[in-house]
Coordinates of C-alpha atoms in Angstrom, one line a residue:
Chain A
M142 CA 20.7 127.8 139.3
E143 CA 23.2 125.2 138.6
K144 CA 22.5 125.7 134.9
D145 CA 23.0 129.5 135.2
N146 CA 26.3 129.0 136.9
M147 CA 27.4 126.5 134.2
T148 CA 26.3 129.0 131.5
L149 CA 28.6 131.6 133.1
L150 CA 31.4 129.1 133.5
L151 CA 31.0 128.1 129.8
E152 CA 31.1 131.8 128.7
K153 CA 34.3 132.1 130.8
Y154 CA 35.6 128.9 129.2
W155 CA 35.2 130.2 125.6
R156 CA 36.9 133.4 126.6
A157 CA 39.8 131.1 127.9
E158 CA 39.6 132.5 131.3
T159 CA 38.7 129.4 133.4
T160 CA 40.9 128.0 136.0
I161 CA 41.8 124.2 136.2
E162 CA 39.3 123.8 139.0
E163 CA 36.5 125.5 136.9
E164 CA 37.3 123.3 133.9
K165 CA 37.0 120.2 136.2
L166 CA 33.5 121.4 137.3
I167 CA 32.4 121.8 133.6
K168 CA 33.7 118.3 132.9
Q169 CA 31.8 116.8 135.9
Y170 CA 28.6 118.6 134.8
F171 CA 28.6 117.3 131.3
A172 CA 29.6 113.8 132.5
A173 CA 26.4 113.8 134.6
R174 CA 24.3 114.7 131.7
E175 CA 25.2 111.8 129.4
Q176 CA 21.6 110.8 129.0
D177 CA 20.2 114.2 128.3
A178 CA 19.9 115.8 124.9
L179 CA 23.2 117.1 123.7
T180 CA 23.7 120.8 123.3
Q181 CA 26.4 122.4 121.2
N182 CA 28.7 122.5 124.2
D183 CA 27.8 118.9 125.1
H184 CA 29.1 117.9 121.7
W185 CA 32.3 119.8 122.1
F186 CA 33.1 118.1 125.5
K187 CA 32.1 114.8 124.2
V188 CA 34.6 115.2 121.4
I189 CA 37.3 116.1 123.9
R190 CA 36.5 113.0 126.0
D191 CA 36.5 110.8 123.0
F192 CA 39.8 112.2 121.9
Q193 CA 41.3 111.6 125.3
S194 CA 40.2 108.0 125.2
I195 CA 41.9 107.6 121.8
E196 CA 45.0 109.4 123.0
S197 CA 46.1 106.5 125.2
N198 CA 46.4 104.3 122.2
V199 CA 48.6 106.7 120.2
V200 CA 51.5 105.0 118.5
D201 CA 54.7 106.9 118.0
F202 CA 56.2 106.8 114.5
T203 CA 59.8 107.8 114.0
A204 CA 60.9 108.8 110.6
S205 CA 63.9 107.0 109.2
D206 CA 65.9 106.7 106.0
P207 CA 64.8 103.3 104.6
A208 CA 67.7 103.0 102.1
N209 CA 70.4 103.6 104.7
N210 CA 68.7 101.2 107.1
I211 CA 68.5 98.3 104.6
K212 CA 72.2 98.8 103.7
K213 CA 73.3 98.5 107.3
F214 CA 71.1 95.5 107.9
N215 CA 72.4 93.6 104.8
L216 CA 76.1 94.3 105.4
S217 CA 75.9 93.1 109.0
I218 CA 74.0 89.9 108.2
V219 CA 76.1 89.1 105.2
L220 CA 79.3 89.5 107.1
K221 CA 78.0 87.3 109.9
I222 CA 76.8 84.6 107.6
A223 CA 80.0 84.7 105.5
S224 CA 82.3 84.5 108.5
T225 CA 80.3 81.6 110.0
V226 CA 80.3 79.7 106.6
M227 CA 84.1 80.3 106.3
L228 CA 84.7 79.2 109.9
I229 CA 82.6 76.0 109.3
L230 CA 84.3 75.4 106.0
G231 CA 87.8 75.8 107.5
A232 CA 86.9 73.5 110.5
T233 CA 85.5 70.9 108.1
L234 CA 88.6 71.0 105.9
F235 CA 90.8 70.7 108.9
G236 CA 88.7 67.8 110.2
I237 CA 88.8 65.9 106.8
N238 CA 92.6 66.5 106.6
Y239 CA 93.1 65.3 110.1
H240 CA 91.0 62.2 109.4
N241 CA 92.9 61.4 106.1
R242 CA 96.2 61.8 107.8
K243 CA 95.2 59.5 110.6
I244 CA 94.1 56.8 108.0
Q245 CA 97.4 57.4 106.1
A246 CA 99.4 57.0 109.2
E247 CA 97.6 53.7 110.0
K248 CA 98.3 52.4 106.5
E249 CA 101.9 53.4 106.7
L250 CA 102.3 51.6 110.0
A251 CA 100.7 48.4 108.6
I252 CA 103.0 48.4 105.5
R253 CA 106.1 49.1 107.7
Q254 CA 105.2 46.2 109.9
E255 CA 104.6 44.0 106.8
A256 CA 108.0 45.0 105.4
E257 CA 109.7 44.2 108.8
A258 CA 108.0 40.9 109.1
S259 CA 108.9 39.9 105.6
L260 CA 112.5 40.8 106.1
L261 CA 112.6 38.8 109.3
F262 CA 111.3 35.8 107.4
I263 CA 113.9 36.3 104.7
S264 CA 116.6 36.5 107.4
K265 CA 115.3 33.3 108.9
V266 CA 115.1 31.5 105.5
I267 CA 118.7 32.5 104.6
N268 CA 120.0 31.5 108.0
Q269 CA 118.2 28.2 107.9
A270 CA 119.5 27.6 104.3
N271 CA 123.1 28.4 105.4
N272 CA 122.8 26.1 108.4
D273 CA 121.5 23.3 106.2
L274 CA 124.3 23.9 103.7
D275 CA 126.9 23.8 106.5
Q276 CA 125.4 20.5 107.8
S277 CA 125.4 19.0 104.3
A278 CA 129.0 20.1 103.8
G279 CA 129.9 18.6 107.2
Y280 CA 128.1 15.4 106.3
I281 CA 129.9 15.1 102.9
L282 CA 133.3 15.8 104.6
S283 CA 132.7 13.1 107.2
L284 CA 131.7 10.7 104.4
K285 CA 134.9 11.5 102.5
K286 CA 137.0 11.0 105.6
S287 CA 135.3 7.7 106.4
N288 CA 135.9 6.5 102.8
Q289 CA 139.6 7.3 103.1
Chain B
M240 CA 84.2 89.6 113.5
K241 CA 87.9 90.3 112.9
T242 CA 88.8 87.5 115.2
I243 CA 86.5 85.1 113.3
L244 CA 88.0 86.1 110.0
L245 CA 91.5 85.9 111.3
S246 CA 91.0 82.5 112.8
F247 CA 89.5 81.3 109.5
W248 CA 92.5 82.3 107.5
V249 CA 94.9 80.8 110.1
I250 CA 93.0 77.4 109.7
L251 CA 92.9 77.7 105.9
F252 CA 96.6 78.4 105.5
S253 CA 97.6 75.7 108.0
V254 CA 95.4 73.1 106.2
S255 CA 96.6 73.8 102.6
P256 CA 100.2 72.6 102.9
L257 CA 98.9 69.4 104.5
F258 CA 97.1 68.5 101.4
S259 CA 100.2 68.8 99.2
Q260 CA 101.6 65.7 97.6
D261 CA 105.0 64.2 97.8
K262 CA 107.1 64.6 94.7
T263 CA 106.9 61.8 92.2
S264 CA 109.4 59.0 92.7
E265 CA 111.9 57.9 90.2
V266 CA 110.5 55.3 87.8
R267 CA 112.2 52.0 88.4
A268 CA 112.3 48.7 86.6
P269 CA 109.3 46.4 87.3
T270 CA 109.7 44.1 90.3
L271 CA 109.2 40.3 90.5
I272 CA 105.7 41.1 91.7
D273 CA 104.9 43.2 88.6
I274 CA 106.3 40.6 86.2
Y275 CA 105.1 37.3 87.6
L276 CA 102.3 37.9 90.0
K277 CA 100.2 40.8 88.5
S278 CA 98.3 38.3 86.4
F279 CA 96.7 36.9 89.5
S280 CA 94.8 40.1 90.3
G281 CA 91.5 38.3 89.9
E282 CA 92.2 36.0 92.8
P283 CA 90.3 36.5 96.0
G284 CA 91.8 38.9 98.5
Y285 CA 94.3 40.2 96.0
R286 CA 96.1 43.1 97.5
V287 CA 99.3 45.0 96.5
S288 CA 100.9 47.7 98.6
G289 CA 104.2 49.4 98.7
M290 CA 106.6 52.1 99.8
S291 CA 108.0 54.7 97.4
E292 CA 111.5 56.1 97.6
D293 CA 110.1 59.3 99.2
M294 CA 108.2 57.3 101.8
L295 CA 111.2 55.1 102.6
K296 CA 113.4 58.2 102.9
R297 CA 111.0 59.8 105.3
F298 CA 110.8 56.6 107.4
N299 CA 114.7 56.4 107.5
E300 CA 115.1 60.1 108.4
T301 CA 112.5 60.0 111.1
G302 CA 113.8 56.7 112.7
M303 CA 110.7 54.7 112.1
W304 CA 112.4 51.3 112.1
K305 CA 112.6 49.7 115.6
N306 CA 115.5 47.3 114.9
P307 CA 118.8 49.2 114.2
N308 CA 120.0 46.4 111.8
L309 CA 116.7 46.6 110.0
A310 CA 117.1 50.4 109.8
R311 CA 120.6 49.9 108.3
F312 CA 119.3 47.5 105.7
M313 CA 116.3 49.7 104.8
K314 CA 118.6 52.6 104.0
Q315 CA 119.7 50.6 100.9
I316 CA 116.1 50.2 99.7
K317 CA 114.6 52.5 97.2
L318 CA 111.3 50.7 96.6
Y319 CA 109.3 48.1 98.4
K320 CA 106.3 46.2 97.2
S321 CA 104.2 43.5 98.7
L322 CA 101.4 41.3 97.5
H323 CA 99.0 38.8 99.0
F324 CA 96.1 36.8 97.7
Q325 CA 94.1 33.9 99.1
S326 CA 94.6 30.5 97.6
S327 CA 94.2 26.8 98.6
T328 CA 97.4 25.0 99.4
E329 CA 97.1 22.8 96.3
N330 CA 96.3 25.8 94.0
G331 CA 99.1 27.8 95.6
R332 CA 101.7 25.0 95.0
Q333 CA 100.7 25.0 91.3
I334 CA 101.0 28.8 91.0
I335 CA 104.4 28.8 92.7
G336 CA 105.5 26.0 90.4
K337 CA 104.5 28.0 87.4
I338 CA 106.2 31.1 88.6
D339 CA 109.4 29.2 89.5
A340 CA 109.5 27.7 86.0
A341 CA 108.9 31.1 84.4
I342 CA 111.7 32.7 86.5
K343 CA 114.1 29.9 85.6
K344 CA 113.2 30.3 81.9
D345 CA 113.5 34.1 81.8
R346 CA 116.7 34.1 83.8
L347 CA 115.9 37.6 85.1
Y348 CA 116.1 36.4 88.7
K349 CA 118.4 33.8 90.3
P350 CA 117.1 31.5 93.1
Y351 CA 119.0 32.4 96.2
A352 CA 117.4 30.2 99.0
V353 CA 114.5 28.0 99.5
L354 CA 112.9 26.7 102.7
N355 CA 110.1 24.1 103.1
Q356 CA 109.1 24.1 106.7
N357 CA 105.9 23.2 108.4
G358 CA 104.0 23.1 105.1
A359 CA 105.1 26.6 104.2
I360 CA 107.3 27.0 101.1
S361 CA 109.5 30.0 101.0
D362 CA 111.6 31.0 97.9
I363 CA 114.1 33.9 97.8
Y364 CA 115.2 35.3 94.5
I365 CA 117.7 38.0 93.6
R366 CA 118.1 40.2 90.6
T367 CA 121.6 41.4 89.8
N368 CA 123.2 44.1 87.7
G369 CA 126.8 43.0 87.2
N370 CA 127.9 42.0 90.7
K371 CA 125.4 44.2 92.5
V372 CA 122.1 42.9 93.8
I373 CA 119.4 45.3 92.8
E374 CA 116.4 43.4 93.9
L375 CA 115.6 40.9 96.7
A376 CA 112.3 39.0 96.3
Y377 CA 110.5 36.7 98.6
V378 CA 107.6 34.4 97.7
V379 CA 105.8 32.3 100.2
I380 CA 102.9 29.9 100.2
N381 CA 101.2 29.0 103.4
N382 CA 97.7 28.2 104.8
S383 CA 96.4 31.7 104.2
G384 CA 97.5 31.9 100.5
I385 CA 100.4 33.4 98.6
G386 CA 102.5 36.3 99.7
A387 CA 105.4 38.1 98.0
S388 CA 107.7 40.9 98.9
S389 CA 110.2 42.8 96.8
Y390 CA 113.0 45.1 98.0
V391 CA 114.6 47.2 95.3
G392 CA 117.9 49.1 95.6
D393 CA 121.1 50.1 93.9
N394 CA 123.4 47.7 95.8
I395 CA 121.7 45.5 98.4
E396 CA 124.0 43.7 100.9
I397 CA 122.2 40.3 101.2
E398 CA 124.4 39.1 104.0
S399 CA 123.4 42.0 106.2
I400 CA 119.9 40.5 106.4
R401 CA 121.2 37.5 108.3
S402 CA 121.8 39.6 111.4
L403 CA 118.1 40.5 111.7
V404 CA 117.3 37.1 113.2
P405 CA 119.7 35.4 115.7
D406 CA 121.4 32.5 113.9
K407 CA 120.8 29.3 115.8

């Protein structure tokens, strides 16, 4: 009885006249007959089931222009790398220059202090020499006076 | 991206002028240090330093000298050189003796003043061009070795140096 009904439903199916509910009944029927020998219809519905199980793993591919894509990628990366390198180079040059100028300033300070100290010594020596000369002159004058 | 590139160029162009060198100074006659003390370059701790005319001009213009009398004196100076090397007192006395003898023999410099105080011997020499003093040189020997300074100018007023240290 069930088989007769199913035969009718299948005939209806191949004429594309089945409703959604009727198609569900057909599916349930064949799912219950997995272990039985497969008829031509069984094969068809097995193929549909297999296809549905595969369908969930379908991967979408989108067509693109490979040449245009590479060009965009390269230009962007190259510009980023170039600007980073230039920035690092600029910062490095600035750092080296700053360091050199600091060292130069320290050297200049040292030599200035040396020149100042040296001049103060010269001043001291000249003053001392002049004082000694004055004392000697005074001593000679006093000797002359005492002799007279 | 534009910001990065712009900042790079700002840094680059601000750095470039800082690397530029001062213009070359006028070539002047050798100093007492060049003539009599360069031969001791092999001595331990030998060090020569100096200030060019450009550097001195910059210091004068930017008011780098603390003492106003010193600043006034340094405006007359076109070149400064200093030297130092280590030497024992005995060796130093011999070197100074030789230098003094050579100076008296060459007659390029005139002894101006000498002071022997606390074991340190200081000699001051001047070089003249007519009645103008064009170089003032100072040689000293003390416990640390031998030191020398040379101040070169077109017309150095020696007496102005006396005001740098209060006369006792």
